[in-house]
mmCIF file of C-alpha atoms in Angstrom:
data_model
loop_
_atom_site.group_PDB
_atom_site.id
_atom_site.type_symbol
_atom_site.label_atom_id
_atom_site.label_comp_id
_atom_site.label_asym_id
_atom_site.label_seq_id
_atom_site.Cartn_x
_atom_site.Cartn_y
_atom_site.Cartn_z
ATOM 1 C CA MET A 264 27.084 10.068 -24.414
ATOM 2 C CA ASN A 265 27.888 6.764 -22.720
ATOM 3 C CA LEU A 266 27.942 6.160 -18.984
ATOM 4 C CA SER A 267 31.024 5.557 -16.883
ATOM 5 C CA ALA A 268 31.967 1.890 -16.468
ATOM 6 C CA LYS A 269 30.790 2.006 -12.821
ATOM 7 C CA SER A 270 27.294 3.349 -13.612
ATOM 8 C CA ALA A 271 26.785 1.109 -16.644
ATOM 9 C CA GLY A 272 28.087 -1.948 -14.762
ATOM 10 C CA TYR A 273 25.811 -1.402 -11.774
ATOM 11 C CA ALA A 274 22.822 -0.566 -14.013
ATOM 12 C CA LEU A 275 23.341 -3.876 -15.796
ATOM 13 C CA ALA A 276 23.720 -5.612 -12.420
ATOM 14 C CA ALA A 277 20.432 -4.028 -11.266
ATOM 15 C CA ILE A 278 18.650 -5.391 -14.348
ATOM 16 C CA VAL A 279 20.055 -8.896 -13.734
ATOM 17 C CA ALA A 280 19.262 -8.755 -9.980
ATOM 18 C CA ILE A 281 15.684 -7.579 -10.598
ATOM 19 C CA VAL A 282 14.988 -10.344 -13.107
ATOM 20 C CA GLY A 283 16.876 -12.817 -10.884
ATOM 21 C CA ASN A 284 14.664 -11.838 -7.946
ATOM 22 C CA THR A 285 11.548 -12.994 -9.789
ATOM 23 C CA LEU A 286 13.224 -16.157 -11.100
ATOM 24 C CA LEU A 287 14.518 -17.079 -7.612
ATOM 25 C CA THR A 288 11.023 -16.521 -6.170
ATOM 26 C CA ILE A 289 9.454 -18.821 -8.755
ATOM 27 C CA ALA A 290 12.209 -21.417 -8.282
ATOM 28 C CA LYS A 291 11.990 -21.583 -4.480
ATOM 29 C CA GLU A 292 8.159 -21.597 -4.451
ATOM 30 C CA SER A 293 8.099 -24.366 -7.074
ATOM 31 C CA TYR A 294 10.921 -26.541 -5.741
ATOM 32 C CA GLU A 295 10.563 -27.498 -2.075
ATOM 33 C CA PRO A 296 14.199 -28.617 -1.490
ATOM 34 C CA LEU A 297 15.420 -25.144 -2.552
ATOM 35 C CA LEU A 298 12.932 -23.474 -0.183
ATOM 36 C CA GLN A 299 14.100 -25.715 2.667
ATOM 37 C CA ALA A 300 17.753 -25.029 1.874
ATOM 38 C CA MET A 301 17.087 -21.271 1.926
ATOM 39 C CA LYS A 302 15.275 -21.633 5.268
ATOM 40 C CA ALA A 303 18.195 -23.631 6.665
ATOM 41 C CA ALA A 304 20.802 -21.141 5.428
ATOM 42 C CA LEU A 305 19.751 -18.022 7.407
ATOM 43 C CA GLY A 306 16.714 -19.160 9.412
ATOM 44 C CA HIS A 307 14.052 -17.832 7.010
ATOM 45 C CA HIS A 308 13.791 -18.176 3.235
ATOM 46 C CA TRP A 309 13.013 -14.457 2.831
ATOM 47 C CA THR A 310 16.147 -13.447 4.725
ATOM 48 C CA THR A 311 18.297 -15.676 2.533
ATOM 49 C CA HIS A 312 16.480 -14.449 -0.574
ATOM 50 C CA GLY A 313 17.188 -10.808 0.258
ATOM 51 C CA VAL A 314 20.860 -11.419 1.038
ATOM 52 C CA VAL A 315 21.318 -13.381 -2.218
ATOM 53 C CA ILE A 316 19.682 -10.662 -4.356
ATOM 54 C CA VAL A 317 21.508 -7.737 -2.706
ATOM 55 C CA ALA A 318 24.842 -9.598 -2.788
ATOM 56 C CA SER A 319 24.305 -10.486 -6.465
ATOM 57 C CA PHE A 320 23.718 -6.794 -7.272
ATOM 58 C CA PHE A 321 26.983 -5.698 -5.627
ATOM 59 C CA ILE A 322 29.093 -8.620 -6.876
ATOM 60 C CA LEU A 323 27.769 -8.388 -10.460
ATOM 61 C CA GLY A 324 28.102 -4.594 -10.375
ATOM 62 C CA TYR A 325 31.748 -4.932 -9.361
ATOM 63 C CA LEU A 326 32.398 -7.516 -12.091
ATOM 64 C CA PHE A 327 30.401 -5.786 -14.869
ATOM 65 C CA SER A 328 32.101 -2.443 -14.214
ATOM 66 C CA ARG A 329 35.399 -4.152 -15.124
ATOM 67 C CA TRP A 330 33.959 -5.588 -18.353
ATOM 68 C CA PRO A 331 35.094 -3.487 -21.367
ATOM 69 C CA ALA A 332 31.777 -3.983 -23.227
ATOM 70 C CA VAL A 333 29.841 -1.914 -20.653
ATOM 71 C CA ALA A 334 31.702 1.215 -21.805
ATOM 72 C CA ARG A 335 29.684 0.992 -25.055
ATOM 73 C CA MET A 336 26.303 0.979 -23.287
ATOM 74 C CA SER A 337 24.304 4.195 -23.298
ATOM 75 C CA GLY A 338 22.243 5.418 -20.359
ATOM 76 C CA THR A 339 19.175 5.659 -22.583
ATOM 77 C CA MET A 340 19.412 2.005 -23.622
ATOM 78 C CA LEU A 341 19.989 0.862 -20.012
ATOM 79 C CA ALA A 342 17.055 3.002 -18.805
ATOM 80 C CA ILE A 343 14.726 1.400 -21.369
ATOM 81 C CA VAL A 344 15.859 -2.141 -20.455
ATOM 82 C CA LEU A 345 15.548 -1.279 -16.741
ATOM 83 C CA VAL A 346 11.920 -0.209 -17.189
ATOM 84 C CA ILE A 347 11.059 -3.338 -19.186
ATOM 85 C CA ALA A 348 12.837 -5.624 -16.668
ATOM 86 C CA THR A 349 11.140 -3.954 -13.686
ATOM 87 C CA ILE A 350 7.639 -4.110 -15.190
ATOM 88 C CA LEU A 351 8.009 -7.710 -16.370
ATOM 89 C CA SER A 352 9.511 -8.813 -13.031
ATOM 90 C CA GLY A 353 6.838 -7.081 -10.947
ATOM 91 C CA VAL A 354 3.976 -8.350 -13.099
ATOM 92 C CA GLY A 355 5.646 -11.775 -13.216
ATOM 93 C CA LEU A 356 5.617 -12.014 -9.400
ATOM 94 C CA PHE A 357 1.946 -11.014 -9.228
ATOM 95 C CA VAL A 358 0.862 -13.421 -11.983
ATOM 96 C CA PHE A 359 2.882 -16.273 -10.438
ATOM 97 C CA PHE A 360 1.199 -15.912 -7.029
ATOM 98 C CA LEU A 361 -2.194 -15.355 -8.684
ATOM 99 C CA ALA A 362 -1.837 -18.633 -10.593
ATOM 100 C CA LYS A 363 -0.290 -20.596 -7.699
ATOM 101 C CA MET B 173 6.374 -3.421 21.154
ATOM 102 C CA ASP B 174 5.373 -5.423 18.049
ATOM 103 C CA LYS B 175 2.978 -2.615 17.008
ATOM 104 C CA LEU B 176 5.832 -0.089 17.219
ATOM 105 C CA ILE B 177 8.032 -2.310 15.048
ATOM 106 C CA LEU B 178 5.088 -2.753 12.666
ATOM 107 C CA MET B 179 4.762 1.036 12.281
ATOM 108 C CA ILE B 180 8.459 1.677 11.602
ATOM 109 C CA HIS B 181 8.705 0.047 8.162
ATOM 110 C CA PRO B 182 5.821 1.856 6.395
ATOM 111 C CA THR B 183 7.155 5.118 7.871
ATOM 112 C CA THR B 184 10.728 4.628 6.637
ATOM 113 C CA GLY B 185 9.332 3.317 3.339
ATOM 114 C CA LEU B 186 7.278 6.500 2.925
ATOM 115 C CA ILE B 187 10.312 8.691 3.715
ATOM 116 C CA GLY B 188 12.254 6.687 1.087
ATOM 117 C CA LEU B 189 9.413 7.228 -1.407
ATOM 118 C CA LEU B 190 9.412 10.988 -0.755
ATOM 119 C CA SER B 191 13.219 11.069 -1.070
ATOM 120 C CA ALA B 192 12.895 9.396 -4.480
ATOM 121 C CA VAL B 193 10.400 12.112 -5.513
ATOM 122 C CA TRP B 194 13.024 14.640 -4.395
ATOM 123 C CA VAL B 195 15.688 12.875 -6.519
ATOM 124 C CA PHE B 196 13.328 12.849 -9.529
ATOM 125 C CA VAL B 197 12.708 16.615 -9.231
ATOM 126 C CA GLU B 198 16.430 17.370 -8.769
ATOM 127 C CA ALA B 199 17.210 15.264 -11.878
ATOM 128 C CA LEU B 200 14.548 17.117 -13.885
ATOM 129 C CA ASN B 201 16.327 20.366 -12.958
ATOM 130 C CA ALA B 202 19.852 18.946 -13.041
ATOM 131 C CA SER B 203 22.672 21.502 -13.063
ATOM 132 C CA PRO B 204 26.184 21.684 -11.578
ATOM 133 C CA ARG B 205 24.651 23.510 -8.586
ATOM 134 C CA ASN B 206 22.360 20.670 -7.442
ATOM 135 C CA LYS B 207 24.761 17.727 -8.006
ATOM 136 C CA ALA B 208 25.332 17.325 -4.243
ATOM 137 C CA ARG B 209 21.599 17.480 -3.472
ATOM 138 C CA LEU B 210 20.941 14.830 -6.128
ATOM 139 C CA TYR B 211 23.535 12.542 -4.571
ATOM 140 C CA TRP B 212 22.451 13.047 -0.951
ATOM 141 C CA GLY B 213 18.782 12.622 -1.919
ATOM 142 C CA SER B 214 19.742 9.279 -3.460
ATOM 143 C CA VAL B 215 21.707 8.278 -0.347
ATOM 144 C CA LEU B 216 18.708 9.148 1.847
ATOM 145 C CA THR B 217 16.432 7.064 -0.414
ATOM 146 C CA ALA B 218 18.748 4.047 -0.152
ATOM 147 C CA VAL B 219 19.252 4.429 3.624
ATOM 148 C CA MET B 220 15.483 4.607 4.179
ATOM 149 C CA MET B 221 14.944 1.529 1.998
ATOM 150 C CA ILE B 222 17.603 -0.370 3.980
ATOM 151 C CA ALA B 223 15.854 0.681 7.223
ATOM 152 C CA THR B 224 12.556 -0.540 5.709
ATOM 153 C CA TRP B 225 14.180 -3.853 4.791
ATOM 154 C CA ILE B 226 15.531 -4.385 8.312
ATOM 155 C CA ALA B 227 12.431 -3.183 10.224
ATOM 156 C CA GLY B 228 9.934 -4.839 7.874
ATOM 157 C CA GLY B 229 11.998 -8.010 7.717
ATOM 158 C CA TYR B 230 12.290 -8.225 11.503
ATOM 159 C CA TRP B 231 8.534 -7.859 11.879
ATOM 160 C CA TYR B 232 7.783 -10.281 9.024
ATOM 161 C CA VAL B 233 10.115 -13.001 10.318
ATOM 162 C CA ASN B 234 9.193 -12.674 14.015
ATOM 163 C CA TYR B 235 5.565 -11.488 14.202
ATOM 164 C CA TYR B 236 3.749 -11.959 10.889
ATOM 165 C CA ALA B 237 2.860 -15.638 11.484
ATOM 166 C CA VAL B 238 -0.028 -14.643 13.801
ATOM 167 C CA ASP B 239 -1.532 -12.236 11.249
ATOM 168 C CA LYS B 240 -0.928 -14.740 8.454
ATOM 169 C CA ALA B 241 -2.959 -17.410 10.285
ATOM 170 C CA LEU B 242 -5.754 -14.883 10.901
ATOM 171 C CA ILE B 243 -5.807 -13.706 7.273
ATOM 172 C CA LEU B 244 -5.858 -17.260 5.883
ATOM 173 C CA LYS B 245 -8.887 -18.115 8.078
ATOM 174 C CA GLY B 246 -10.595 -14.797 7.378
ATOM 175 C CA VAL B 247 -12.693 -13.336 4.576
ATOM 176 C CA TYR B 248 -9.737 -12.193 2.419
ATOM 177 C CA PRO B 249 -7.141 -15.010 2.331
ATOM 178 C CA LEU B 250 -5.915 -13.548 -0.987
ATOM 179 C CA ALA B 251 -4.429 -10.715 1.074
ATOM 180 C CA HIS B 252 -1.732 -13.203 2.073
ATOM 181 C CA THR B 253 -1.579 -15.689 -0.795
ATOM 182 C CA ILE B 254 -1.294 -13.018 -3.502
ATOM 183 C CA VAL B 255 -0.798 -9.533 -1.996
ATOM 184 C CA MET B 256 1.680 -10.317 0.800
ATOM 185 C CA GLU B 257 3.615 -12.889 -1.216
ATOM 186 C CA THR B 258 4.007 -10.423 -4.100
ATOM 187 C CA LYS B 259 4.808 -7.498 -1.767
ATOM 188 C CA GLU B 260 7.518 -9.264 0.220
ATOM 189 C CA HIS B 261 9.355 -10.223 -2.975
ATOM 190 C CA ALA B 262 8.672 -7.071 -5.042
ATOM 191 C CA PHE B 263 10.283 -4.998 -2.277
ATOM 192 C CA PHE B 264 13.721 -6.199 -3.397
ATOM 193 C CA ILE B 265 13.133 -4.510 -6.775
ATOM 194 C CA THR B 266 12.638 -1.159 -5.006
ATOM 195 C CA LEU B 267 15.684 -1.778 -2.809
ATOM 196 C CA ILE B 268 17.974 -2.549 -5.776
ATOM 197 C CA LEU B 269 16.715 0.503 -7.703
ATOM 198 C CA SER B 270 17.484 2.737 -4.701
ATOM 199 C CA PHE B 271 21.076 1.372 -4.606
ATOM 200 C CA LEU B 272 21.434 2.070 -8.335
ATOM 201 C CA LEU B 273 20.438 5.718 -7.777
ATOM 202 C CA VAL B 274 23.370 6.183 -5.377
ATOM 203 C CA VAL B 275 25.895 4.734 -7.865
ATOM 204 C CA VAL B 276 24.696 6.768 -10.867
ATOM 205 C CA THR B 277 24.430 10.092 -8.999
ATOM 206 C CA ARG B 278 27.889 9.473 -7.481
ATOM 207 C CA PHE B 279 29.729 8.728 -10.736
ATOM 208 C CA GLU B 280 27.860 10.766 -13.391
ATOM 209 C CA ASP B 281 27.375 14.439 -14.123
ATOM 210 C CA VAL B 282 23.636 14.215 -14.644
ATOM 211 C CA SER B 283 23.418 17.808 -15.908
ATOM 212 C CA MET B 284 25.798 17.035 -18.817
ATOM 213 C CA ASN B 285 25.004 13.391 -19.634
ATOM 214 C CA ARG B 286 21.499 12.974 -21.093
ATOM 215 C CA GLY B 287 21.588 9.164 -20.794
ATOM 216 C CA ALA B 288 22.618 9.307 -17.128
ATOM 217 C CA ARG B 289 19.848 11.843 -16.474
ATOM 218 C CA LEU B 290 17.276 9.542 -18.110
ATOM 219 C CA LEU B 291 18.568 6.608 -16.041
ATOM 220 C CA VAL B 292 18.206 8.601 -12.781
ATOM 221 C CA LEU B 293 14.734 9.826 -13.791
ATOM 222 C CA THR B 294 13.676 6.282 -14.692
ATOM 223 C CA ALA B 295 15.105 4.606 -11.582
ATOM 224 C CA SER B 296 13.676 7.243 -9.212
ATOM 225 C CA ALA B 297 10.242 7.081 -10.911
ATOM 226 C CA LEU B 298 10.278 3.276 -10.600
ATOM 227 C CA VAL B 299 11.197 3.571 -6.897
ATOM 228 C CA VAL B 300 8.249 5.949 -6.368
ATOM 229 C CA LEU B 301 5.728 3.802 -8.276
ATOM 230 C CA SER B 302 6.833 0.482 -6.761
ATOM 231 C CA ALA B 303 6.953 1.967 -3.244
ATOM 232 C CA PHE B 304 3.419 3.364 -3.719
ATOM 233 C CA ALA B 305 2.218 -0.093 -4.777
ATOM 234 C CA ILE B 306 3.943 -1.706 -1.776
ATOM 235 C CA GLU B 307 2.484 0.859 0.668
ATOM 236 C CA GLY B 308 -0.973 0.172 -0.801
ATOM 237 C CA ALA B 309 -0.445 -3.576 -0.510
ATOM 238 C CA GLY B 310 0.538 -3.117 3.151
ATOM 239 C CA ALA B 311 -2.695 -1.241 3.817
ATOM 240 C CA LEU B 312 -4.718 -4.064 2.193
ATOM 241 C CA ILE B 313 -2.949 -6.702 4.317
ATOM 242 C CA ALA B 314 -3.538 -4.693 7.518
ATOM 243 C CA MET B 315 -7.223 -4.316 6.625
ATOM 244 C CA ALA B 316 -7.571 -8.044 5.898
ATOM 245 C CA ALA B 317 -5.955 -8.896 9.265
ATOM 246 C CA ARG B 318 -8.281 -6.489 11.109
ATOM 247 C CA LEU B 319 -11.395 -7.849 9.381
ATOM 248 C CA SER B 320 -10.348 -11.391 10.300
ATOM 249 C CA ILE B 321 -10.371 -10.756 14.077
#
């Protein structure tokens, strides 16, 4: 049984936001002008980072839930991808700061 | 005052963690009778994670610099360079997962849809595990700061 468009859309948005969180961390820590721009935007890079990630989840969730293809996604498949994305993103953050 | 603010975020984070355990158990026993409890447990998890974000963020942005300087000069500088850096960014994973719980429990009948039930079980378990890791990381950072004084 497939999920509703809302649930599937926001699950997909969560996967993208979680992976995006790690990629944005690596990008800002590796590219000083981006870090400075994020500091300038809301006073602290972490504040800007959080707002960008949370906003991307809600905006992508809204957009994905209107995308006809999400109606074909099963909860089981999204759950498996969510686990893989979360583990890789969490481990990716740790390994990045370990190697930095 | 800064110590009070410091104590708020692990407390709300722990309440959010326990709420996610509650959601996991409700999803394991999903039926039409506990649909409302599943939803309100998810809302409580998300609200507590938002409170953790605001309280922890306020402390991190306004007060952490002193502890950071102490930790970097102390015996465990890795408590900042690896543990804190990972913790402050990994928290957003937990926050997003808690938001997802609210959406899925609001729009799905978890007792009838096996895939939705698996998604709620998975997301709530990931909230619990990641929040445990973050609470543990916080304890390590606090210990490193104390040992650096």
